[in-house]
Coordinates of C-alpha atoms in Angstrom, one line a residue:
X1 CA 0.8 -12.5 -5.9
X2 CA -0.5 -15.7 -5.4
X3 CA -0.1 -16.9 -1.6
X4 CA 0.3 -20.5 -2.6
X5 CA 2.8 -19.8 -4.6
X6 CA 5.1 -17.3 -2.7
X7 CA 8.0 -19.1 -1.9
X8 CA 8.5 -19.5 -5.8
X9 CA 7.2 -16.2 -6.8
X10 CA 9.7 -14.3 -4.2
X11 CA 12.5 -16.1 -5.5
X12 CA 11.6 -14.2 -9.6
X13 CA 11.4 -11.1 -8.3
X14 CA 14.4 -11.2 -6.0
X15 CA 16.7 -9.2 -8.9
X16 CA 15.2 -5.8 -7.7
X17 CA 16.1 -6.7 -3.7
X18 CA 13.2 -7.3 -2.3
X19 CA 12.3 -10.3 -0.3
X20 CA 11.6 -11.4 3.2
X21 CA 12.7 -13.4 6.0
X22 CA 13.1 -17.3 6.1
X23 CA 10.9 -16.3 9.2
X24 CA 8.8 -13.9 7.8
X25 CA 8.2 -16.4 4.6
X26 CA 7.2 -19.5 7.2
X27 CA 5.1 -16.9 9.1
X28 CA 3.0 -16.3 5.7
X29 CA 2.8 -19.6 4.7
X30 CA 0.7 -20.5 7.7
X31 CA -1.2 -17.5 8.7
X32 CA -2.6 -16.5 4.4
X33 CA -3.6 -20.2 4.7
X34 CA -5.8 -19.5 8.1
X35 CA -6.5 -16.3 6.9
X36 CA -8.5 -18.0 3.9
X37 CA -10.1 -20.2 6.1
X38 CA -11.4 -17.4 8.2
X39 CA -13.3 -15.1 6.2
X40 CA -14.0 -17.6 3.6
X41 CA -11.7 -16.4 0.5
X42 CA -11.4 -18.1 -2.6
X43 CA -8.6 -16.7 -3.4
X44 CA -5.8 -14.4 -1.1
X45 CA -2.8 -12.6 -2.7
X46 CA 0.1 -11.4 -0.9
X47 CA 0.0 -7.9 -2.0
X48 CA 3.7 -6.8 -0.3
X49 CA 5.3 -4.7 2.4
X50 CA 5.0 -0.6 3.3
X51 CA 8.1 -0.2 5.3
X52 CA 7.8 2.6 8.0
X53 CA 10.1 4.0 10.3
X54 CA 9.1 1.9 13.4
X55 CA 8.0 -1.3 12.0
X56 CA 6.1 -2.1 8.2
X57 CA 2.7 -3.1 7.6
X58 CA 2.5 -7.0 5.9
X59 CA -0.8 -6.4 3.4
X60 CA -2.8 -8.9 2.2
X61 CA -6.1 -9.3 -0.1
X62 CA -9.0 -11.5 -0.3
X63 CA -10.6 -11.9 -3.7
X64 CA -14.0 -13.5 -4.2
X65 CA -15.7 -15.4 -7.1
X66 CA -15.9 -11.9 -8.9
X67 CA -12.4 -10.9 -9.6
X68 CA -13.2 -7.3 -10.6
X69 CA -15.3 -6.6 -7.3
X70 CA -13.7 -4.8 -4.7
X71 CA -11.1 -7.1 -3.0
X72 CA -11.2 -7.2 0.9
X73 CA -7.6 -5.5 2.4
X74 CA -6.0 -6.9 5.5
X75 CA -2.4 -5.7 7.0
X76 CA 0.3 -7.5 9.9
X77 CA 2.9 -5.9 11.7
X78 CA 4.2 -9.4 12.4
X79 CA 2.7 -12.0 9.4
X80 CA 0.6 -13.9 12.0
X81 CA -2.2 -10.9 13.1
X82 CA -4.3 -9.4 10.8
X83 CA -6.6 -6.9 10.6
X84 CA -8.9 -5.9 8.5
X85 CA -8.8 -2.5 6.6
X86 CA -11.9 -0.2 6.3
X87 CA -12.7 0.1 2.4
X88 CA -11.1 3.4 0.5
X89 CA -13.5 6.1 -0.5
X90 CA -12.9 9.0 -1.9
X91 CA -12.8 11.1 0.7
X92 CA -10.2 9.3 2.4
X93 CA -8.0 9.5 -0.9
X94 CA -8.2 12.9 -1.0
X95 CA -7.1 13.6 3.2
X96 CA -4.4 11.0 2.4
X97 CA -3.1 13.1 -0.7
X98 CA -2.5 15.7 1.7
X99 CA 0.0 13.8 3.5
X100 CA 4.1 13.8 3.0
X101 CA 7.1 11.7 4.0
X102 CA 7.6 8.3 5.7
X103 CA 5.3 5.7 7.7
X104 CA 5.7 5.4 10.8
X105 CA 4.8 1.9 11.3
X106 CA 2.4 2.2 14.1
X107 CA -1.3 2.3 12.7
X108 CA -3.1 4.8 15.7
X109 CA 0.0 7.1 14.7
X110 CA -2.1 10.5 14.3
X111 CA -1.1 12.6 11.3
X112 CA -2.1 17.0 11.4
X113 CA -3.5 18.3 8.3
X114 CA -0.5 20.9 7.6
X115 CA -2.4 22.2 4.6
X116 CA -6.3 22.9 4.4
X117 CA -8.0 25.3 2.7
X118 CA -11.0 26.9 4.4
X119 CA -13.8 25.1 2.7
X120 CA -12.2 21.9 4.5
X121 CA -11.2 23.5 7.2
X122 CA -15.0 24.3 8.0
X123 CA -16.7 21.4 6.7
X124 CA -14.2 19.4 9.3
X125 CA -15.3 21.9 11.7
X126 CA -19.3 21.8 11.1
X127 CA -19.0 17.8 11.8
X128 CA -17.0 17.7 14.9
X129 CA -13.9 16.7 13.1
X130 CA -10.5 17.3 14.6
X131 CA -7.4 18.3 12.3
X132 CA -6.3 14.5 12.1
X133 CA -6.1 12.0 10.2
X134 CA -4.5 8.2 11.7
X135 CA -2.6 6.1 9.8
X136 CA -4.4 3.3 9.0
X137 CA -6.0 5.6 6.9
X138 CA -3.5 7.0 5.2
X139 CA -2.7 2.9 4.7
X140 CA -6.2 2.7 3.1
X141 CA -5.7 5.0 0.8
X142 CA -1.9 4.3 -0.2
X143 CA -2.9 0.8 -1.1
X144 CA -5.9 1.5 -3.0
X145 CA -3.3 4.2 -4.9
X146 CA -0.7 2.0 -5.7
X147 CA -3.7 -1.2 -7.2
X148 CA -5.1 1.9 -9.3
X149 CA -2.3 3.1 -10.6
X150 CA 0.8 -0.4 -11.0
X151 CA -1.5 -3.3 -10.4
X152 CA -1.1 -5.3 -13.2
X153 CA -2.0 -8.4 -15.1
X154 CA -1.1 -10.3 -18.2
X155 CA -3.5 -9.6 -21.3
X156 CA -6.0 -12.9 -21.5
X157 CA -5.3 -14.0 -17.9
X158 CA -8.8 -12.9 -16.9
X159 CA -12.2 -12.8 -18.9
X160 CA -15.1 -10.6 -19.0
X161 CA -18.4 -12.7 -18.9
X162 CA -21.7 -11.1 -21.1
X163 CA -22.8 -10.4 -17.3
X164 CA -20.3 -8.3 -16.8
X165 CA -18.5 -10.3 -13.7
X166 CA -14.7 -11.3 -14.3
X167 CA -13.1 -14.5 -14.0
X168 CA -10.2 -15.8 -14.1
X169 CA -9.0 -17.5 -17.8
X170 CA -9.2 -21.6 -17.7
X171 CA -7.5 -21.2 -20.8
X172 CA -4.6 -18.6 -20.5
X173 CA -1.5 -20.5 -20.9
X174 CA 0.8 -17.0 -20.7
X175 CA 2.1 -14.6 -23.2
X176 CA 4.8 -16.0 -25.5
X177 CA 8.4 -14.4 -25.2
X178 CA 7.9 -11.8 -28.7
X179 CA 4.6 -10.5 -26.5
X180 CA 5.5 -10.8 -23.0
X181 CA 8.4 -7.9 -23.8
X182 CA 5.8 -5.8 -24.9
X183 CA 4.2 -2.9 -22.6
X184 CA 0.4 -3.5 -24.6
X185 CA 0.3 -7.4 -23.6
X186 CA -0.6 -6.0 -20.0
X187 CA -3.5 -4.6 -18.4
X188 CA -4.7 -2.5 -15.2
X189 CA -6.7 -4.5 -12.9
X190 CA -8.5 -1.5 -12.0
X191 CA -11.6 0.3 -13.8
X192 CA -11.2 1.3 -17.3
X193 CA -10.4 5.3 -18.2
X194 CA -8.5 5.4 -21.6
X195 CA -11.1 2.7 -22.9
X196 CA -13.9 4.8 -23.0
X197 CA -12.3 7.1 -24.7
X198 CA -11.5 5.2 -27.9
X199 CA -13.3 5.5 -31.0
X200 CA -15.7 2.3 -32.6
X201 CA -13.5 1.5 -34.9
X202 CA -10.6 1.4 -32.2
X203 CA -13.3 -1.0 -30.4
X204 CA -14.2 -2.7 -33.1
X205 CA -10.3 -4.5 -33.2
X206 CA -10.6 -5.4 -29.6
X207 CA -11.9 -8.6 -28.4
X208 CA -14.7 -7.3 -25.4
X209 CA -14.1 -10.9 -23.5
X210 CA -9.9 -10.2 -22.8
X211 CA -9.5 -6.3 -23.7
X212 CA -11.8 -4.9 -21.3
X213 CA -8.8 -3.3 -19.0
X214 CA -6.6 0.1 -20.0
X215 CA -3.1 -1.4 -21.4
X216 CA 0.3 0.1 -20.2
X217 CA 1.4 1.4 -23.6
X218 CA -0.6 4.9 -22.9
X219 CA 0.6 5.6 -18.8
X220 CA 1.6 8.2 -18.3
X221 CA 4.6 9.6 -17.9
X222 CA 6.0 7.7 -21.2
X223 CA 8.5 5.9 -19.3
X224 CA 7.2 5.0 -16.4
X225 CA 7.8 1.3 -16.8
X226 CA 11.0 -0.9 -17.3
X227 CA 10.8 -4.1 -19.2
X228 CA 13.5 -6.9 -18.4
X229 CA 14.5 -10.4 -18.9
X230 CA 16.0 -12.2 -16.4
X231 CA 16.6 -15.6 -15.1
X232 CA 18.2 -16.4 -18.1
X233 CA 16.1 -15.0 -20.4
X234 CA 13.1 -16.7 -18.7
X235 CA 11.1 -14.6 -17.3
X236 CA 9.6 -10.9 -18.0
X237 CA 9.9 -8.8 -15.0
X238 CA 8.2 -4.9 -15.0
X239 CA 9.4 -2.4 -12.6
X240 CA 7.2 0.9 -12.0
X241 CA 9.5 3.9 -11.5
X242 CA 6.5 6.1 -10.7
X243 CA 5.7 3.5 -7.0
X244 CA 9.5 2.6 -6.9
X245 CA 9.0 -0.6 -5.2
X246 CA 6.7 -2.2 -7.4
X247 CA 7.5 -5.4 -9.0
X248 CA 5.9 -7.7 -11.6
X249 CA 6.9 -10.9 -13.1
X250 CA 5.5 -13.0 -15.8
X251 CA 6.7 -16.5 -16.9
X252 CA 6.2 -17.0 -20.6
X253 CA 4.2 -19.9 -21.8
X254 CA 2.9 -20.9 -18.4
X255 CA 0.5 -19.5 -15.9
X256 CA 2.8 -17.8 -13.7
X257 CA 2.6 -13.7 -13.1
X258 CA 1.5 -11.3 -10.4
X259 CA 3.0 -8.6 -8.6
X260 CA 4.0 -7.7 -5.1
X261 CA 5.1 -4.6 -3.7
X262 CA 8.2 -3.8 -1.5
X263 CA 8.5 0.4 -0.8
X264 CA 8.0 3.3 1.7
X265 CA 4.8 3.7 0.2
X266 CA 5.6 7.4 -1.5
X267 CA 5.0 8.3 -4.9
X268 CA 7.6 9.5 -6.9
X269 CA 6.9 12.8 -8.0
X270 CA 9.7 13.9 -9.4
X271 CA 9.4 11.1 -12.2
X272 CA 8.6 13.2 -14.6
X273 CA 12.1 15.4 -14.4
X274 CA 13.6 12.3 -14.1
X275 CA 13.2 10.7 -18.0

């Protein structure tokens, strides 16, 4: 969610228990501001909170003129320091996949590959590579998992120039109330899958400019999303069940929406048993 507005934004998605400090929020205020400053931002979100064993990892992203490039991924352990995570690849994904249970909260915390096949096993071993895995990777990874999978945004809020960047709407003034209850008025802010898979004349009804993102009506499981009203009826807030601790909230008839993230940072794998 927006950093300049947090204090606001906390207060809508407070329903669902998470939140921070009085401390924690002044903290924010001051150091997102710097952090802005620093590496030269346009815009930073405060993307939410893993909470480990030991201590939690504060994570924060910095977006540039291009909203669909890859957005630069910071963390805190105390709101004020931040450091700046290695991109995810691939690779890292994959090692991180491998990996059960909690955080621990301390990012040179060394994880042991308890499963490996042998064709890992000796790739590992032909480039020097020990058995490990730290985890600030696994942090990496968990992030770029949980943006791939529940990051959302309101349909319209962003547009697709003919160049193929993505920009921010000047003239998205929110979903009414009839559309912001429904699951197809929001996007994934993540590289389209289901989109390439629909037929021309499914294509031909979209408008290229504002439906260039997978909607949420097609996730899988069926389910996986809850759609409420609160605040009185006046705002739309979406809970994931498959990254239980993800939270999104949208404002109808205004600008207001994003999404923060409050969890352990485990999937929920038994989801599907579960509806």
């Amino acid at each position: 969610m927006e950093a300049a507005s947090l204090p606001a934004a906390l207060e809508l998605v407070a329903g669902g228990g998470a939140g921070l400090s009085p401390e924690k929020r002044a903290a924010l205020g001051a150091s997102l501001l710097l952090l802005q400053r620093d590496y030269r931002f346009e815009r930073v979100w405060f993307w939410g909170c893993i909470q480990g064993v030991r201590g939690a990892y504060y994570i924060a992203e910095g977006l540039g003129p291009d909203r669909a490039a890859p957005r630069s991924r910071l963390y805190s352990l105390n709101c004020v320091e931040w450091s700046l995570l290695p991109p995810a690849t691939e690779e890292i994904v994959a090692q991180a996949e491998q990996l059960k249970g909690r955080f621990q909260g301390d990012p040179s915390f060394e994880y042991e590959y308890t499963e490996i096949n042998a064709e890992d096993a000796e790739r590992l071993f032909e480039d020097g590579k020990e058995f490990m895995i730290k985890e600030e990777t696994r942090l990496v990874a968990t992030i770029d998992q949980i943006d791939r999978a529940v990051g959302i945004i309101p349909r319209g809020a962003f547009v697709k120039t003919p160049l193929g960047s993505v920009h921010e709407n000047r003239n998205f003034e929110g979903l009414s109330l009839t559309e912001a209850k429904k699951l197809s008025s929001y996007f994934h802010f993540t590289e389209p899958v289901n989109l390439k898979n629909k037929t021309l004349l499914e294509k031909a009804l979209l408008d290229p400019s504002t439906d260039f993102l997978d909607s949420l009506e097609h996730d899988i499981p069926q389910g996986s999303w809850t759609v409420q009203l609160e605040k009185g009826g006046t705002v739309v807030v979406l809970r994931s069940l498959l990254w239980l601790g993800l939270t999104f909230y949208h404002v109808p008839m205004t600008k207001q929406y994003g999404y923060i993230y409050f969890g352990t940072g485990e999937k929920n794998l038994d989801l599907p048993f579960m509806l």
